[in-house]
Coordinates of C-alpha atoms and ligand atoms in Angstrom, one line a residue:
M1 CA 0.2 0.1 0.0
Q2 CA 1.2 3.5 -0.7
L3 CA 0.1 6.4 1.0
S4 CA -2.7 7.9 -0.6
D5 CA -2.6 11.2 -2.6
E6 CA -5.3 13.4 -1.8
G7 CA -6.2 11.3 1.3
I8 CA -9.0 9.8 2.1
D9 CA -12.4 10.7 3.5
A10 CA -13.0 10.4 7.3
A11 CA -16.6 8.6 6.2
E12 CA -14.3 6.1 4.2
I13 CA -11.8 5.9 6.1
R14 CA -14.6 4.5 9.1
D15 CA -16.2 2.3 7.1
R16 CA -13.0 0.8 6.0
L17 CA -11.7 0.1 9.3
A18 CA -15.1 -1.7 10.5
M19 CA -14.5 -4.0 7.0
A20 CA -11.0 -4.2 8.0
K21 CA -12.1 -5.6 11.4
G22 CA -15.2 -8.2 9.6
G23 CA -12.5 -11.0 9.6
D24 CA -11.3 -10.4 13.1
I25 CA -12.4 -12.9 15.7
D26 CA -16.0 -12.1 17.5
W27 CA -14.6 -11.4 20.9
K28 CA -17.9 -9.9 22.6
N29 CA -19.4 -13.2 22.1
G30 CA -17.1 -15.0 24.4
R31 CA -15.2 -16.9 21.3
V32 CA -11.7 -16.0 23.2
G33 CA -10.1 -17.2 26.1
A34 CA -7.2 -15.0 25.7
Y35 CA -6.3 -11.1 24.9
I36 CA -9.5 -9.8 26.2
H37 CA -10.7 -8.5 29.3
Y38 CA -14.7 -7.0 29.6
A39 CA -16.8 -6.3 32.5
G40 CA -19.6 -4.6 30.7
E41 CA -20.7 -1.7 28.2
D42 CA -21.1 0.3 31.4
V43 CA -17.4 -0.6 32.2
L44 CA -16.6 0.1 28.9
Q45 CA -18.5 3.5 28.1
V46 CA -16.7 5.2 31.4
A47 CA -12.9 4.0 29.9
K48 CA -13.8 5.3 25.7
D49 CA -14.9 8.7 27.5
A50 CA -12.3 9.0 30.2
Y51 CA -9.3 8.0 27.2
L52 CA -10.9 10.7 24.7
A53 CA -11.2 13.2 27.2
Y54 CA -7.2 12.5 27.8
F55 CA -6.8 11.9 24.1
S56 CA -4.0 14.4 23.5
E57 CA -2.1 14.8 26.5
N58 CA 0.7 13.3 26.9
G59 CA 1.7 12.2 30.7
L60 CA 5.5 12.6 29.8
G61 CA 4.6 16.2 30.1
S62 CA 4.0 16.6 33.8
R63 CA 5.1 20.7 34.0
A64 CA 2.2 21.0 31.0
F65 CA -0.6 18.7 32.4
P66 CA -0.3 18.0 36.9
S67 CA -4.0 16.4 36.2
L68 CA -2.2 13.4 35.3
V69 CA 0.2 13.7 37.0
Q70 CA -2.8 13.7 39.8
L71 CA -4.3 10.4 38.4
E72 CA -1.5 8.5 38.5
K73 CA -0.5 9.1 42.1
E74 CA -4.2 7.8 42.9
V75 CA -4.6 5.3 40.7
I76 CA -0.7 4.2 42.3
D77 CA -2.5 4.9 46.2
M78 CA -5.7 2.7 45.2
T79 CA -3.4 -0.3 43.9
L80 CA -1.0 0.0 47.0
G81 CA -4.1 -0.1 49.5
L82 CA -5.4 -3.0 47.8
L83 CA -1.9 -4.9 48.1
H84 CA -1.3 -3.7 51.2
G85 CA 1.6 -1.4 50.6
S86 CA 3.1 0.3 53.9
K87 CA 3.3 4.4 54.2
W88 CA 6.8 3.7 52.1
A89 CA 5.5 1.8 49.2
C90 CA 5.3 3.6 45.8
G91 CA 5.4 3.0 42.3
S92 CA 4.3 4.1 38.5
M93 CA 2.0 3.5 36.1
T94 CA 3.3 2.3 33.0
T95 CA 2.3 0.8 29.8
G96 CA 2.0 -3.0 30.3
G97 CA 3.3 -5.8 32.3
T98 CA 5.7 -5.9 30.0
E99 CA 7.1 -2.6 31.3
S100 CA 6.4 -3.1 34.8
I101 CA 8.7 -6.3 34.4
F102 CA 11.6 -4.6 32.5
L103 CA 11.1 -2.1 35.0
A104 CA 11.6 -3.9 38.2
M105 CA 14.2 -6.4 36.2
K106 CA 16.4 -2.8 35.7
S107 CA 15.8 -1.7 39.7
A108 CA 17.3 -4.6 40.8
R109 CA 20.1 -5.0 38.5
D110 CA 21.1 -1.2 39.3
R111 CA 20.1 -2.0 43.3
A112 CA 22.7 -5.0 43.4
V113 CA 25.5 -3.1 40.7
S114 CA 24.9 -0.1 43.1
T115 CA 25.8 -1.5 46.2
G116 CA 28.0 -4.3 44.9
S117 CA 26.4 -7.4 45.6
A118 CA 26.8 -9.0 42.4
K119 CA 28.7 -8.0 39.3
Q120 CA 28.5 -9.2 36.3
D121 CA 26.5 -12.6 34.8
L122 CA 23.0 -11.1 37.2
Q123 CA 20.8 -13.8 37.6
V124 CA 16.9 -13.8 37.7
I125 CA 15.6 -17.0 39.5
A126 CA 12.2 -17.9 38.2
P127 CA 9.8 -21.0 37.8
R128 CA 9.0 -22.2 34.6
S129 CA 5.8 -21.1 34.6
A130 CA 6.8 -17.4 34.9
H131 CA 5.8 -14.9 31.6
P132 CA 8.1 -14.8 28.8
A133 CA 8.8 -10.9 29.6
F134 CA 11.2 -11.7 32.2
D135 CA 13.3 -13.3 29.6
K136 CA 12.4 -10.4 27.3
A137 CA 13.6 -8.1 29.8
A138 CA 16.9 -9.7 30.9
H139 CA 18.0 -10.2 27.1
S140 CA 17.9 -6.4 27.2
L141 CA 19.3 -5.5 30.5
G142 CA 22.6 -8.0 30.1
M143 CA 20.9 -10.5 32.9
Q144 CA 20.4 -14.1 32.5
V145 CA 16.8 -15.8 33.3
V146 CA 17.3 -19.5 34.8
R147 CA 13.6 -21.1 34.8
V148 CA 13.1 -23.5 37.7
P149 CA 10.9 -27.0 37.2
V150 CA 7.4 -26.5 38.8
N151 CA 6.1 -29.0 41.2
G152 CA 3.2 -31.5 40.7
D153 CA 0.6 -29.0 40.8
F154 CA 2.3 -26.9 38.9
C155 CA 3.4 -24.0 41.8
A156 CA 7.0 -23.1 42.0
D157 CA 9.3 -25.5 43.6
V158 CA 10.7 -23.2 46.4
A159 CA 13.5 -25.7 47.4
A160 CA 14.7 -26.3 43.8
M161 CA 14.8 -22.7 43.3
E162 CA 16.9 -22.1 46.8
A163 CA 19.0 -25.2 45.1
A164 CA 19.7 -22.2 41.8
V165 CA 20.4 -19.4 43.6
T166 CA 24.0 -18.8 43.2
P167 CA 26.5 -16.0 44.8
E168 CA 25.1 -13.7 41.0
T169 CA 21.2 -14.4 41.6
V170 CA 19.7 -10.8 42.1
M171 CA 16.2 -11.5 41.8
L172 CA 13.5 -14.1 43.0
V173 CA 10.4 -14.3 41.1
G174 CA 6.8 -15.3 41.9
S175 CA 3.6 -15.0 40.0
A176 CA -0.1 -14.9 41.3
P177 CA -0.8 -16.6 39.3
A178 CA 1.2 -17.7 36.6
F179 CA -0.4 -17.7 33.2
P180 CA 0.0 -21.0 31.8
H181 CA -2.7 -22.7 34.8
G182 CA -3.4 -19.9 36.6
V183 CA -2.2 -21.3 40.0
I184 CA -0.9 -18.5 42.7
D185 CA 3.3 -19.7 43.3
P186 CA 4.0 -19.8 47.5
I187 CA 4.9 -16.2 47.4
S188 CA 5.6 -16.4 51.6
D189 CA 7.9 -19.4 51.0
L190 CA 9.6 -17.4 48.1
A191 CA 10.2 -13.9 50.5
E192 CA 11.4 -15.8 53.1
L193 CA 14.2 -17.1 51.0
A194 CA 14.8 -14.0 49.2
R195 CA 15.2 -12.8 52.8
Q196 CA 17.8 -15.0 53.7
R197 CA 19.6 -14.5 50.9
K198 CA 19.1 -11.0 50.9
V199 CA 17.9 -10.7 47.3
W200 CA 15.0 -9.1 45.3
L201 CA 11.5 -10.7 44.9
H202 CA 9.4 -9.9 42.4
V203 CA 6.2 -10.8 42.3
D204 CA 4.4 -11.0 39.2
A205 CA 0.6 -9.8 39.9
C206 CA -0.1 -8.9 36.0
V207 CA -3.2 -11.0 35.9
G208 CA -4.1 -11.6 39.3
G209 CA -3.5 -8.0 41.1
F210 CA -6.7 -6.8 40.1
I211 CA -8.7 -9.9 41.0
A212 CA -6.8 -12.2 43.0
P213 CA -7.4 -9.5 46.4
F214 CA -11.1 -9.5 45.7
A215 CA -11.2 -13.5 45.4
K216 CA -9.9 -13.5 48.6
T217 CA -12.0 -11.4 50.2
L218 CA -15.0 -13.7 48.9
G219 CA -13.2 -16.6 50.4
A220 CA -11.7 -18.6 47.6
G221 CA -9.2 -19.7 49.4
I222 CA -6.4 -17.0 48.2
P223 CA -2.7 -17.1 49.8
D224 CA -0.7 -14.0 51.0
F225 CA 0.9 -13.1 48.2
D226 CA 1.5 -9.1 48.1
F227 CA 3.5 -6.5 50.4
S228 CA 1.3 -7.7 54.1
I229 CA 4.5 -10.2 53.2
E230 CA 7.8 -8.7 54.3
G231 CA 10.2 -9.4 51.8
V232 CA 8.2 -8.9 48.9
T233 CA 10.3 -6.1 47.1
S234 CA 7.9 -5.1 43.8
I235 CA 4.8 -6.2 42.7
S236 CA 3.4 -6.0 39.2
A237 CA -0.4 -5.4 38.4
D238 CA -1.7 -5.0 34.9
L239 CA -4.8 -2.6 35.1
H240 CA -5.8 -3.9 31.7
K241 CA -6.6 -7.1 32.5
Y242 CA -8.9 -7.5 35.6
G243 CA -8.3 -3.5 36.1
F244 CA -10.5 -3.6 33.1
A245 CA -9.3 -0.4 32.4
A246 CA -8.2 0.5 28.7
K247 CA -5.2 -1.0 26.8
G248 CA -2.2 0.5 27.8
A249 CA -2.3 0.5 31.5
S250 CA -0.1 -1.3 34.1
T251 CA 1.8 -0.7 37.9
V252 CA 4.9 -1.6 39.2
L253 CA 5.1 -1.0 42.8
Y254 CA 7.9 -1.3 45.3
A255 CA 7.7 -1.7 49.0
R256 CA 10.3 0.8 49.7
A257 CA 11.1 4.2 47.7
E258 CA 14.9 3.5 48.1
D259 CA 14.0 0.3 45.7
F260 CA 12.1 2.6 43.5
A261 CA 14.8 4.8 43.0
F262 CA 17.1 3.1 40.8
Q263 CA 14.2 3.2 38.3
A264 CA 14.5 6.3 37.5
F265 CA 16.4 7.3 33.8
K266 CA 17.7 10.8 33.9
F267 CA 20.3 11.9 31.1
D268 CA 21.1 15.6 30.4
D269 CA 24.0 15.2 27.6
W270 CA 22.6 16.9 24.9
Q271 CA 20.9 20.1 23.8
R272 CA 18.0 20.3 25.0
G273 CA 18.5 20.3 28.8
A274 CA 17.4 17.6 32.0
Y275 CA 15.9 14.7 30.5
A276 CA 14.5 12.7 33.3
T277 CA 11.5 9.5 33.1
Q278 CA 10.3 7.1 35.5
T279 CA 9.8 4.3 33.1
F280 CA 10.9 3.1 29.8
V281 CA 8.9 4.4 27.3
G282 CA 8.4 8.6 26.9
T283 CA 5.6 10.0 26.0
R284 CA 3.1 8.4 27.6
P285 CA -0.8 8.0 26.5
G286 CA -2.9 10.6 29.2
G287 CA -5.8 8.7 28.0
A288 CA -4.8 5.5 29.1
I289 CA -4.1 6.7 32.9
A290 CA -7.6 8.5 32.9
A291 CA -9.2 5.6 31.5
A292 CA -7.6 3.7 34.3
W293 CA -8.6 6.6 37.1
A294 CA -12.0 6.4 35.6
V295 CA -12.7 2.6 35.3
M296 CA -11.3 2.3 39.2
N297 CA -12.8 4.9 40.4
Y298 CA -16.5 3.8 38.3
L299 CA -16.5 -0.2 40.1
G300 CA -14.9 0.7 43.5
K301 CA -14.6 -2.4 46.0
S302 CA -18.1 -3.5 45.4
G303 CA -18.1 -3.5 41.2
Y304 CA -14.6 -5.7 41.4
L305 CA -16.3 -7.8 44.6
G306 CA -19.1 -8.1 41.6
T307 CA -17.4 -9.0 38.5
T308 CA -14.7 -11.2 40.3
R309 CA -17.4 -13.2 41.9
R310 CA -19.1 -13.7 38.4
I311 CA -16.4 -14.6 37.0
L312 CA -15.0 -17.1 39.8
A313 CA -18.6 -18.5 39.1
I314 CA -18.1 -19.1 36.1
R315 CA -15.1 -21.0 36.2
E316 CA -16.7 -23.1 38.8
S317 CA -19.3 -23.8 35.9
L318 CA -16.4 -24.3 33.3
E319 CA -14.8 -26.8 35.8
E320 CA -17.6 -29.0 36.1
G321 CA -18.4 -29.1 32.7
L322 CA -15.0 -30.4 31.7
R323 CA -15.4 -33.1 34.5
Q324 CA -18.5 -34.5 33.4
L325 CA -16.6 -34.4 30.1
G326 CA -13.6 -36.7 31.4
L327 CA -11.7 -33.8 31.3
Q328 CA -9.3 -32.9 33.9
V329 CA -8.3 -29.5 35.0
F330 CA -4.2 -29.1 35.8
G331 CA -3.2 -27.7 39.3
N332 CA -6.0 -25.6 41.5
P333 CA -6.8 -22.0 39.4
K334 CA -8.7 -20.9 42.0
L335 CA -9.2 -16.8 40.0
G336 CA -9.9 -16.6 36.0
I337 CA -7.4 -18.9 34.6
V338 CA -8.2 -22.4 33.7
S339 CA -5.9 -25.4 32.0
F340 CA -7.1 -28.7 31.0
G341 CA -6.8 -31.7 29.2
G342 CA -5.9 -35.2 29.9
G343 CA -3.6 -38.5 28.6
E344 CA -6.1 -40.0 26.5
F345 CA -7.2 -36.6 24.6
D346 CA -5.7 -35.6 21.3
I347 CA -5.5 -32.4 22.6
P348 CA -4.0 -30.9 18.8
S349 CA -6.8 -32.5 17.3
I350 CA -9.4 -31.4 19.8
A351 CA -8.4 -27.6 19.0
K352 CA -9.1 -27.6 15.7
A353 CA -12.1 -28.9 15.7
M354 CA -12.6 -26.3 17.8
E355 CA -11.6 -23.5 15.6
Q356 CA -13.7 -24.9 13.1
K357 CA -16.5 -24.1 14.9
G358 CA -15.2 -20.1 15.8
W359 CA -13.6 -20.6 18.7
L360 CA -10.1 -19.1 18.9
V361 CA -8.3 -21.9 21.3
G362 CA -6.0 -21.1 24.1
R363 CA -3.5 -24.0 24.2
I364 CA -1.0 -25.0 26.5
S365 CA 2.2 -27.1 25.9
E366 CA 3.0 -28.6 29.1
P367 CA 0.8 -31.2 30.0
Q368 CA -1.0 -30.9 26.4
G369 CA -4.1 -28.7 27.3
L370 CA -6.5 -26.2 26.4
H371 CA -6.7 -22.5 28.4
L372 CA -9.0 -20.4 28.8
M373 CA -8.3 -16.4 30.7
L374 CA -12.0 -15.7 31.6
N375 CA -14.1 -12.5 31.6
L376 CA -17.8 -11.2 31.4
T377 CA -17.9 -12.0 27.5
H378 CA -18.0 -16.0 28.6
E379 CA -20.9 -15.8 31.2
A380 CA -22.9 -16.3 28.2
A381 CA -20.9 -18.4 26.1
I382 CA -19.7 -21.1 28.4
D383 CA -22.4 -23.8 27.7
Q384 CA -22.0 -23.3 24.0
Y385 CA -18.0 -24.0 24.3
L386 CA -18.9 -26.9 26.5
D387 CA -21.0 -28.3 23.9
D388 CA -18.9 -27.7 20.8
L389 CA -15.9 -29.6 23.1
R390 CA -18.4 -32.4 23.8
T391 CA -18.9 -32.7 20.3
S392 CA -15.6 -32.0 18.9
I393 CA -13.8 -34.9 21.6
E394 CA -16.9 -37.0 19.3
E395 CA -15.5 -35.7 16.2
V396 CA -11.9 -36.5 17.0
R397 CA -12.4 -40.2 18.5
A398 CA -14.9 -41.0 15.5
G399 CA -11.9 -40.1 12.9
S400 CA -14.3 -37.4 11.2
V401 CA -11.9 -34.1 11.7
A402 CA -8.5 -34.5 10.4
T403 CA -5.7 -34.9 13.1
S404 CA -3.6 -31.6 13.7
D405 CA -0.2 -31.4 15.0
L406 CA -0.6 -27.7 15.8
S407 CA 1.5 -26.8 18.2
A408 CA 0.8 -24.3 21.4
T409 CA 1.0 -20.5 20.6
Y410 CA 0.6 -17.6 22.9
Ligands
PLP501 C1 -0.2 -10.0 30.9 C2 0.9 -11.1 31.6 C3 2.1 -10.4 31.5 C4 2.7 -9.8 30.8 O1 1.7 -8.4 30.3 P1 1.3 -7.8 28.8 O2 0.5 -6.2 29.3 O3 1.2 -8.3 27.9 O4 2.8 -6.5 28.6 C5 3.2 -11.0 32.3 N1 2.8 -11.8 33.4 C6 1.9 -12.2 33.7 C7 1.5 -13.4 34.5 C8 0.9 -11.5 32.4 O5 -0.4 -13.0 32.6

């Protein structure tokens, strides 16, 4: 495609975009178990209105837009309140979980370098279930992630992680929950190890940070995972997942301001004066900050408790349906992620049969299975999902769908 000579009129642009979208997955009807978090039309409207109100404003420009500084501060304060930060806790909004994790790792690296506790080949010890963002960050930061096999319940094996610690280790990682099986690592045990070895503990609550606190209040058997545990150094929690904010919004949080101080980058050796940022990016979408603030204030604790209760109910009825089909749920997921399978099922072929029925199927590779991250679009879709799963299993058994060797892709 070439840039048009004269430009195209706005109505035509709208039509073309609507057409372009036509081939995408029908996510509003619950056909995809990843990428989307939805808590109702009202929440979406609140987010959109706030985003548009700050569409052009730039979070980099604190001198021009003090209101964005204040909105961000309030988002961080509300989030620290949920995650039991003390009065010394602080943090920033970022553009997503990957940036939050990158920044926590950069801070841990720079703290280690500044104290001389480790000098080169800085190591991060993570369970095998940790998100690829840790390796992505390590690749850029000159660090190395050592992935340690998990236990039979798919949670971090703390003894094996302890055995992997070396003098170069600067950070331990635990997830609350991890993306593959949706299970929460034993953060208290990891924190004790981190205290003993005097290393950083990052809790990746990207997908859990805005659902686990409410599930805990609802009595869903959620273990402690946040700053209530001494030894948790930093937490990542994504507003654009179960915070139901517009995309481009996450938080990175620190138990103590002196660790947060390693996050910033300052530079003045050019012609345009001192340049300082707290986060990785420069220009920041004001809309994403305003939308997160708006949705958090719109929902409040009771709104999040309500959506959490509904998501947990969807997961429970899904698990019940899976058991009736003879499928096995992996581990003991307690939040909005479920993965399942079973040795006697031809998972790749079942996944293919499901895709032929219009589902975008999430997959997991260890063990082979299917994967879903639930939101409120699934409330109306889950019975159809289970029906189609039953049919797909029968079709594969009868040999009426071609077998597939499709591999799992995020
Ligand atoms: C989504 C996710 C991330 C990465 O977040 P992005 O917003 O996609 O960059 C990291 N960790 C976990 C557990 C996640 O679910």
